[in-house]
PDB file of C-alpha atoms and ligand atoms in Angstrom:
ATOM      1  CA  UNK A 291      57.520 140.686 100.130  1.00 97.00           C
ATOM      2  CA  UNK A 292      56.529 137.261 101.432  1.00 97.00           C
ATOM      3  CA  UNK A 293      57.371 135.113 104.464  1.00 98.00           C
ATOM      4  CA  UNK A 294      57.629 137.709 107.250  1.00 98.00           C
ATOM      5  CA  UNK A 295      55.216 135.859 109.514  1.00 98.00           C
ATOM      6  CA  UNK A 296      56.691 132.393 109.030  1.00 98.00           C
ATOM      7  CA  UNK A 297      60.227 133.791 109.415  1.00 98.00           C
ATOM      8  CA  UNK A 298      59.271 135.044 112.893  1.00 98.00           C
ATOM      9  CA  UNK A 299      57.306 131.946 113.909  1.00 98.00           C
ATOM     10  CA  UNK A 300      60.222 129.696 112.955  1.00 98.00           C
ATOM     11  CA  UNK A 301      62.294 131.653 115.483  1.00 98.00           C
ATOM     12  CA  UNK A 302      59.673 131.470 118.225  1.00 98.00           C
ATOM     13  CA  UNK A 303      58.799 135.150 117.769  1.00 98.00           C
ATOM     14  CA  UNK A 304      55.507 136.974 117.198  1.00 97.00           C
ATOM     15  CA  UNK A 305      54.569 137.387 113.544  1.00 98.00           C
ATOM     16  CA  UNK A 306      54.753 141.166 113.937  1.00 98.00           C
ATOM     17  CA  UNK A 307      58.467 140.878 114.706  1.00 98.00           C
ATOM     18  CA  UNK A 308      58.855 139.395 111.224  1.00 98.00           C
ATOM     19  CA  UNK A 309      57.075 142.403 109.753  1.00 98.00           C
ATOM     20  CA  UNK A 310      59.461 144.702 111.648  1.00 98.00           C
ATOM     21  CA  UNK A 311      62.468 142.873 110.201  1.00 98.00           C
ATOM     22  CA  UNK A 312      60.756 143.022 106.819  1.00 98.00           C
ATOM     23  CA  UNK A 313      60.583 146.806 107.163  1.00 98.00           C
ATOM     24  CA  UNK A 314      64.374 146.784 107.625  1.00 98.00           C
ATOM     25  CA  UNK A 315      64.638 144.926 104.332  1.00 98.00           C
ATOM     26  CA  UNK A 316      62.448 147.597 102.730  1.00 98.00           C
ATOM     27  CA  UNK A 317      64.888 150.265 103.922  1.00 97.00           C
ATOM     28  CA  UNK A 318      67.965 148.414 102.706  1.00 97.00           C
ATOM     29  CA  UNK A 319      66.483 147.363  99.360  1.00 98.00           C
ATOM     30  CA  UNK A 320      65.113 150.841  98.613  1.00 97.00           C
ATOM     31  CA  UNK A 321      68.530 152.337  99.301  1.00 96.00           C
ATOM     32  CA  UNK A 322      70.344 149.749  97.191  1.00 97.00           C
ATOM     33  CA  UNK A 323      67.936 150.226  94.287  1.00 98.00           C
ATOM     34  CA  UNK A 324      68.360 153.980  94.443  1.00 97.00           C
ATOM     35  CA  UNK A 325      72.169 153.603  94.457  1.00 97.00           C
ATOM     36  CA  UNK A 326      72.176 151.044  91.662  1.00 98.00           C
ATOM     37  CA  UNK A 327      70.125 153.240  89.365  1.00 97.00           C
ATOM     38  CA  UNK A 328      66.740 151.548  89.519  1.00 98.00           C
ATOM     39  CA  UNK A 329      64.097 153.928  88.194  1.00 98.00           C
ATOM     40  CA  UNK A 330      61.084 152.401  89.914  1.00 98.00           C
ATOM     41  CA  UNK A 331      60.670 149.995  92.832  1.00 98.00           C
ATOM     42  CA  UNK A 332      57.173 148.751  93.593  1.00 98.00           C
ATOM     43  CA  UNK A 333      56.511 146.831  96.789  1.00 98.00           C
ATOM     44  CA  UNK A 334      53.489 144.649  97.438  1.00 98.00           C
ATOM     45  CA  UNK A 335      53.028 145.747 101.016  1.00 98.00           C
ATOM     46  CA  UNK A 336      49.404 144.912 101.866  1.00 98.00           C
ATOM     47  CA  UNK A 337      46.820 143.196  99.701  1.00 98.00           C
ATOM     48  CA  UNK A 338      43.044 143.591  99.690  1.00 97.00           C
ATOM     49  CA  UNK A 339      42.979 140.007 101.012  1.00 96.00           C
ATOM     50  CA  UNK A 340      45.303 140.889 103.939  1.00 98.00           C
ATOM     51  CA  UNK A 341      42.401 142.731 105.654  1.00 98.00           C
ATOM     52  CA  UNK A 342      41.079 139.240 106.497  1.00 98.00           C
ATOM     53  CA  UNK A 343      44.012 138.535 108.842  1.00 98.00           C
ATOM     54  CA  UNK A 344      43.482 138.609 112.631  1.00 97.00           C
ATOM     55  CA  UNK A 345      42.702 142.148 113.800  1.00 98.00           C
ATOM     56  CA  UNK A 346      45.849 142.425 115.942  1.00 97.00           C
ATOM     57  CA  UNK A 347      48.108 141.604 112.995  1.00 97.00           C
ATOM     58  CA  UNK A 348      46.320 144.129 110.741  1.00 98.00           C
ATOM     59  CA  UNK A 349      46.586 146.721 113.503  1.00 98.00           C
ATOM     60  CA  UNK A 350      50.286 145.887 114.007  1.00 98.00           C
ATOM     61  CA  UNK A 351      50.948 146.306 110.291  1.00 98.00           C
ATOM     62  CA  UNK A 352      49.192 149.689 110.200  1.00 98.00           C
ATOM     63  CA  UNK A 353      51.203 150.880 113.218  1.00 98.00           C
ATOM     64  CA  UNK A 354      54.376 149.679 111.527  1.00 98.00           C
ATOM     65  CA  UNK A 355      53.471 151.558 108.372  1.00 98.00           C
ATOM     66  CA  UNK A 356      52.849 154.695 110.382  1.00 98.00           C
ATOM     67  CA  UNK A 357      56.262 154.347 112.013  1.00 98.00           C
ATOM     68  CA  UNK A 358      57.986 153.602 108.718  1.00 98.00           C
ATOM     69  CA  UNK A 359      56.506 156.751 107.167  1.00 98.00           C
ATOM     70  CA  UNK A 360      57.575 158.869 110.137  1.00 98.00           C
ATOM     71  CA  UNK A 361      61.107 157.450 110.238  1.00 98.00           C
ATOM     72  CA  UNK A 362      61.716 157.443 106.483  1.00 97.00           C
ATOM     73  CA  UNK A 363      60.229 160.784 105.500  1.00 97.00           C
ATOM     74  CA  UNK A 364      63.498 162.731 105.500  1.00 97.00           C
ATOM     75  CA  UNK A 365      65.548 159.847 104.172  1.00 96.00           C
ATOM     76  CA  UNK A 366      63.268 159.537 101.148  1.00 96.00           C
ATOM     77  CA  UNK A 367      63.169 163.237 100.394  1.00 96.00           C
ATOM     78  CA  UNK A 368      66.945 163.740 100.961  1.00 95.00           C
ATOM     79  CA  UNK A 369      67.706 160.842  98.603  1.00 94.00           C
ATOM     80  CA  UNK A 370      65.408 162.168  95.865  1.00 96.00           C
ATOM     81  CA  UNK A 371      63.045 159.239  96.166  1.00 97.00           C
ATOM     82  CA  UNK A 372      59.449 159.952  95.287  1.00 98.00           C
ATOM     83  CA  UNK A 373      56.885 157.994  97.271  1.00 98.00           C
ATOM     84  CA  UNK A 374      53.721 156.823  95.634  1.00 98.00           C
ATOM     85  CA  UNK A 375      50.880 154.584  96.771  1.00 98.00           C
ATOM     86  CA  UNK A 376      48.601 152.379  94.739  1.00 98.00           C
ATOM     87  CA  UNK A 377      45.451 150.663  95.984  1.00 98.00           C
ATOM     88  CA  UNK A 378      42.405 151.489  98.073  1.00 97.00           C
ATOM     89  CA  UNK A 379      44.092 154.282 100.014  1.00 98.00           C
ATOM     90  CA  UNK A 380      40.761 155.451 101.460  1.00 98.00           C
ATOM     91  CA  UNK A 381      40.496 152.152 103.384  1.00 98.00           C
ATOM     92  CA  UNK A 382      43.685 152.901 105.341  1.00 98.00           C
ATOM     93  CA  UNK A 383      43.319 154.383 108.830  1.00 98.00           C
ATOM     94  CA  UNK A 384      43.680 158.147 108.978  1.00 98.00           C
ATOM     95  CA  UNK A 385      46.940 157.911 110.978  1.00 98.00           C
ATOM     96  CA  UNK A 386      48.512 156.192 107.944  1.00 98.00           C
ATOM     97  CA  UNK A 387      46.676 158.056 105.194  1.00 98.00           C
ATOM     98  CA  UNK A 388      47.644 161.528 106.385  1.00 98.00           C
ATOM     99  CA  UNK A 389      51.444 161.067 106.595  1.00 98.00           C
ATOM    100  CA  UNK A 390      51.355 158.982 103.421  1.00 98.00           C
ATOM    101  CA  UNK A 391      49.644 161.743 101.462  1.00 98.00           C
ATOM    102  CA  UNK A 392      51.969 164.362 102.959  1.00 98.00           C
ATOM    103  CA  UNK A 393      55.098 162.459 101.890  1.00 98.00           C
ATOM    104  CA  UNK A 394      53.654 161.747  98.453  1.00 98.00           C
ATOM    105  CA  UNK A 395      53.070 165.468  98.018  1.00 98.00           C
ATOM    106  CA  UNK A 396      56.437 166.598  99.424  1.00 97.00           C
ATOM    107  CA  UNK A 397      58.578 163.992  97.665  1.00 97.00           C
ATOM    108  CA  UNK A 398      57.123 164.701  94.218  1.00 96.00           C
ATOM    109  CA  UNK A 399      59.890 166.992  93.014  1.00 94.00           C
ATOM    110  CA  UNK A 400      61.599 167.628  89.674  1.00 92.00           C
ATOM    111  CA  UNK A 401      64.967 166.078  90.622  1.00 92.00           C
ATOM    112  CA  UNK A 402      63.514 162.667  91.483  1.00 96.00           C
ATOM    113  CA  UNK A 403      65.907 159.719  91.018  1.00 97.00           C
ATOM    114  CA  UNK A 404      63.606 156.824  91.875  1.00 98.00           C
ATOM    115  CA  UNK A 405      59.915 156.246  92.445  1.00 98.00           C
ATOM    116  CA  UNK A 406      59.107 153.972  95.381  1.00 98.00           C
ATOM    117  CA  UNK A 407      55.550 152.709  95.110  1.00 98.00           C
ATOM    118  CA  UNK A 408      53.792 150.997  97.985  1.00 98.00           C
ATOM    119  CA  UNK A 409      50.873 148.805  96.980  1.00 98.00           C
ATOM    120  CA  UNK A 410      48.496 149.154  99.910  1.00 98.00           C
ATOM    121  CA  UNK A 411      45.121 147.484 100.116  1.00 98.00           C
ATOM    122  CA  UNK A 412      45.964 146.536  96.566  1.00 98.00           C
ATOM    123  CA  UNK A 413      44.617 143.844  94.280  1.00 98.00           C
ATOM    124  CA  UNK A 414      45.571 143.524  90.625  1.00 98.00           C
ATOM    125  CA  UNK A 415      42.137 142.505  89.397  1.00 98.00           C
ATOM    126  CA  UNK A 416      40.376 145.223  91.389  1.00 97.00           C
ATOM    127  CA  UNK A 417      42.721 147.792  89.854  1.00 98.00           C
ATOM    128  CA  UNK A 418      41.940 146.552  86.339  1.00 98.00           C
ATOM    129  CA  UNK A 419      38.204 146.643  87.038  1.00 98.00           C
ATOM    130  CA  UNK A 420      38.520 150.179  88.356  1.00 97.00           C
ATOM    131  CA  UNK A 421      40.351 151.188  85.170  1.00 98.00           C
ATOM    132  CA  UNK A 422      37.572 149.610  83.089  1.00 98.00           C
ATOM    133  CA  UNK A 423      34.970 151.573  85.041  1.00 98.00           C
ATOM    134  CA  UNK A 424      36.817 154.832  84.464  1.00 97.00           C
ATOM    135  CA  UNK A 425      37.111 154.082  80.763  1.00 97.00           C
ATOM    136  CA  UNK A 426      33.433 153.170  80.477  1.00 97.00           C
ATOM    137  CA  UNK A 427      32.494 156.448  82.177  1.00 97.00           C
ATOM    138  CA  UNK A 428      34.737 158.439  79.849  1.00 96.00           C
ATOM    139  CA  UNK A 429      33.166 156.703  76.855  1.00 96.00           C
ATOM    140  CA  UNK A 430      29.682 157.341  78.209  1.00 97.00           C
ATOM    141  CA  UNK A 431      30.516 161.014  78.639  1.00 97.00           C
ATOM    142  CA  UNK A 432      31.697 161.154  75.030  1.00 96.00           C
ATOM    143  CA  UNK A 433      35.334 161.835  76.018  1.00 95.00           C
ATOM    144  CA  UNK A 434      36.686 158.605  74.555  1.00 93.00           C
ATOM    145  CA  UNK A 435      35.855 156.590  71.458  1.00 95.00           C
ATOM    146  CA  UNK A 436      36.012 152.837  72.183  1.00 94.00           C
ATOM    147  CA  UNK A 437      38.071 152.289  69.023  1.00 95.00           C
ATOM    148  CA  UNK A 438      40.703 154.749  70.299  1.00 95.00           C
ATOM    149  CA  UNK A 439      41.384 152.635  73.355  1.00 97.00           C
ATOM    150  CA  UNK A 440      44.714 150.817  73.068  1.00 97.00           C
ATOM    151  CA  UNK A 441      47.019 149.190  75.622  1.00 97.00           C
ATOM    152  CA  UNK A 442      48.834 152.423  76.345  1.00 96.00           C
ATOM    153  CA  UNK A 443      45.596 154.345  76.928  1.00 96.00           C
ATOM    154  CA  UNK A 444      44.259 151.535  79.114  1.00 97.00           C
ATOM    155  CA  UNK A 445      47.401 151.584  81.254  1.00 97.00           C
ATOM    156  CA  UNK A 446      46.902 155.276  81.959  1.00 97.00           C
ATOM    157  CA  UNK A 447      43.738 154.425  83.912  1.00 97.00           C
ATOM    158  CA  UNK A 448      45.493 151.979  86.256  1.00 98.00           C
ATOM    159  CA  UNK A 449      46.825 152.953  89.669  1.00 98.00           C
ATOM    160  CA  UNK A 450      50.358 152.599  88.301  1.00 98.00           C
ATOM    161  CA  UNK A 451      49.776 155.101  85.469  1.00 98.00           C
ATOM    162  CA  UNK A 452      52.999 156.786  84.457  1.00 96.00           C
ATOM    163  CA  UNK A 453      55.278 154.107  85.915  1.00 97.00           C
ATOM    164  CA  UNK A 454      57.283 151.922  83.541  1.00 97.00           C
ATOM    165  CA  UNK A 455      56.207 148.280  83.327  1.00 97.00           C
ATOM    166  CA  UNK A 456      58.379 146.242  85.719  1.00 98.00           C
ATOM    167  CA  UNK A 457      61.417 144.569  84.150  1.00 98.00           C
ATOM    168  CA  UNK A 458      61.888 142.207  87.063  1.00 98.00           C
ATOM    169  CA  UNK A 459      59.509 140.612  89.560  1.00 98.00           C
ATOM    170  CA  UNK A 460      61.149 139.285  92.704  1.00 98.00           C
ATOM    171  CA  UNK A 461      59.162 136.867  94.853  1.00 98.00           C
ATOM    172  CA  UNK A 462      60.549 135.722  98.178  1.00 98.00           C
ATOM    173  CA  UNK A 463      59.637 132.575 100.155  1.00 97.00           C
ATOM    174  CA  UNK A 464      59.737 130.332  97.091  1.00 97.00           C
ATOM    175  CA  UNK A 465      56.028 130.538  96.313  1.00 97.00           C
ATOM    176  CA  UNK A 466      55.343 130.125  92.616  1.00 97.00           C
ATOM    177  CA  UNK A 467      52.386 132.444  92.206  1.00 97.00           C
ATOM    178  CA  UNK A 468      51.547 136.070  91.420  1.00 97.00           C
ATOM    179  CA  UNK A 469      49.044 136.505  94.279  1.00 97.00           C
ATOM    180  CA  UNK A 470      47.072 139.191  92.407  1.00 98.00           C
ATOM    181  CA  UNK A 471      50.056 141.530  92.024  1.00 98.00           C
ATOM    182  CA  UNK A 472      50.318 143.939  89.053  1.00 98.00           C
ATOM    183  CA  UNK A 473      48.506 141.520  86.751  1.00 98.00           C
ATOM    184  CA  UNK A 474      48.451 143.893  83.797  1.00 98.00           C
ATOM    185  CA  UNK A 475      51.855 145.469  84.318  1.00 98.00           C
ATOM    186  CA  UNK A 476      53.840 142.228  84.688  1.00 98.00           C
ATOM    187  CA  UNK A 477      52.996 140.954  81.195  1.00 97.00           C
ATOM    188  CA  UNK A 478      56.644 140.891  80.083  1.00 96.00           C
ATOM    189  CA  UNK A 479      58.459 140.958  83.425  1.00 97.00           C
ATOM    190  CA  UNK A 480      61.267 138.520  84.117  1.00 97.00           C
ATOM    191  CA  UNK A 481      60.510 136.488  87.241  1.00 98.00           C
ATOM    192  CA  UNK A 482      63.011 135.750  89.997  1.00 98.00           C
ATOM    193  CA  UNK A 483      61.843 133.424  92.761  1.00 98.00           C
ATOM    194  CA  UNK A 484      64.015 132.842  95.791  1.00 98.00           C
ATOM    195  CA  UNK A 485      63.535 130.623  98.839  1.00 98.00           C
ATOM    196  CA  UNK A 486      64.922 133.411 101.018  1.00 98.00           C
ATOM    197  CA  UNK A 487      62.324 134.975 103.345  1.00 98.00           C
ATOM    198  CA  UNK A 488      61.717 138.711 102.918  1.00 98.00           C
ATOM    199  CA  UNK A 489      63.335 139.653 106.283  1.00 98.00           C
ATOM    200  CA  UNK A 490      66.541 138.003 105.042  1.00 98.00           C
ATOM    201  CA  UNK A 491      66.358 139.551 101.581  1.00 98.00           C
ATOM    202  CA  UNK A 492      69.008 142.253 101.628  1.00 98.00           C
ATOM    203  CA  UNK A 493      71.650 143.800  99.340  1.00 98.00           C
ATOM    204  CA  UNK A 494      73.527 140.551  98.473  1.00 98.00           C
ATOM    205  CA  UNK A 495      70.285 138.788  97.578  1.00 98.00           C
ATOM    206  CA  UNK A 496      69.201 141.745  95.450  1.00 98.00           C
ATOM    207  CA  UNK A 497      72.562 141.549  93.704  1.00 98.00           C
ATOM    208  CA  UNK A 498      71.888 137.883  92.907  1.00 98.00           C
ATOM    209  CA  UNK A 499      68.475 138.739  91.492  1.00 98.00           C
ATOM    210  CA  UNK A 500      70.002 141.428  89.269  1.00 98.00           C
ATOM    211  CA  UNK A 501      72.762 139.074  88.127  1.00 98.00           C
ATOM    212  CA  UNK A 502      70.135 136.529  87.136  1.00 98.00           C
ATOM    213  CA  UNK A 503      68.151 139.234  85.335  1.00 98.00           C
ATOM    214  CA  UNK A 504      71.299 140.231  83.431  1.00 96.00           C
ATOM    215  CA  UNK A 505      71.530 136.751  81.931  1.00 95.00           C
ATOM    216  CA  UNK A 506      68.013 136.653  80.559  1.00 94.00           C
ATOM    217  CA  UNK A 507      67.291 137.042  76.894  1.00 90.00           C
ATOM    218  CA  UNK A 508      64.183 139.169  76.550  1.00 87.00           C
ATOM    219  CA  UNK A 509      62.715 138.333  73.185  1.00 90.00           C
ATOM    220  CA  UNK A 510      59.241 139.894  73.426  1.00 90.00           C
ATOM    221  CA  UNK A 511      57.915 137.255  71.049  1.00 91.00           C
ATOM    222  CA  UNK A 512      60.774 137.575  68.555  1.00 92.00           C
ATOM    223  CA  UNK A 513      63.465 135.000  67.777  1.00 93.00           C
ATOM    224  CA  UNK A 514      66.965 135.037  69.190  1.00 92.00           C
ATOM    225  CA  UNK A 515      68.410 135.696  65.736  1.00 94.00           C
ATOM    226  CA  UNK A 516      66.211 138.762  65.249  1.00 93.00           C
ATOM    227  CA  UNK A 517      67.506 140.222  68.495  1.00 92.00           C
ATOM    228  CA  UNK A 518      71.167 139.879  67.511  1.00 90.00           C
ATOM    229  CA  UNK A 519      70.452 141.306  64.036  1.00 91.00           C
ATOM    230  CA  UNK A 520      68.592 144.183  65.669  1.00 85.00           C
ATOM    231  CA  UNK A 521      65.495 143.760  63.513  1.00 78.00           C
TER     232      UNK A 521
HETATM  233  C1  LIG S 121      54.600 139.413 103.920  1.00 91.04           C
HETATM  234  O1  LIG S 121      54.753 138.427 104.880  1.00 91.04           O
HETATM  235  C2  LIG S 121      54.035 140.729 104.427  1.00 91.04           C
HETATM  236  C3  LIG S 121      52.586 140.924 104.260  1.00 91.04           C
HETATM  237  C4  LIG S 121      51.791 140.209 103.505  1.00 91.04           C
HETATM  238  C5  LIG S 121      51.968 142.023 104.986  1.00 91.04           C
HETATM  239  P1  LIG S 121      53.548 137.490 105.291  1.00 91.04           P
HETATM  240  O2  LIG S 121      52.770 138.183 106.342  1.00 91.04           O
HETATM  241  O3  LIG S 121      52.807 137.080 104.070  1.00 91.04           O
HETATM  242  O4  LIG S 121      54.273 136.241 105.944  1.00 91.04           O
HETATM  243  P2  LIG S 121      53.830 134.727 105.813  1.00 91.04           P
HETATM  244  O5  LIG S 121      53.698 134.446 104.338  1.00 91.04           O
HETATM  245  O6  LIG S 121      52.544 134.577 106.541  1.00 91.04           O
HETATM  246  O7  LIG S 121      54.964 134.001 106.444  1.00 91.04           O
HETATM  247 MG1  LIG S 122      52.577 135.422 102.890  1.00 91.04          MG
END
């Protein structure tokens, strides 16, 4: 979700206003995904690097998150959306952590239609390193043989364990980089980059991204002919 700050500045507004409009996009996109049958939506909301921003912007983002959680709690639960968070949750202020954990607990129900994951204080490399540490500890404790470790087992130690690998990565603001997002999980994702800023990314733009995705041929290393033959 990129370009909130510049979107606001280009309109002579405070950067935080861009984040507020971006939160509106989160609401609309979550709803659209849920209606269109998306199983999992994962939003890069705040990176480990974002802590380095000016204190008032960080504070504004945390307040916004608190408000989002308060306002969306019932909407998420009523729409059978399960909320999940990935990242260094213990670094978040208590006024965010508490409602976040409460919604995660209360929205984790058997009739869930979609999982909405917020990456908060998240970095892809840090998550992989953490997984490696957990695996090394398990091996040291004799609970895991190194030769038994495969990609599937490795993935179960990541913050995103249990979520399907993303089919589609959408990047707003036209930047052509991953910015440390889901480095392991995106291995085979289709990438859609749009010049649209995140506050302007709404249902029609999501529809365009899905239409583009629908035209891709996903070969996973095979040839086109193999795919049509089904081999
Ligand atoms: C995305 O917008 C939201 C967060 C990273 C929190 P930015 O804040 O990155 O906006 P720009 O890229 O500075 O315009
Ligand atoms: Mg940015």
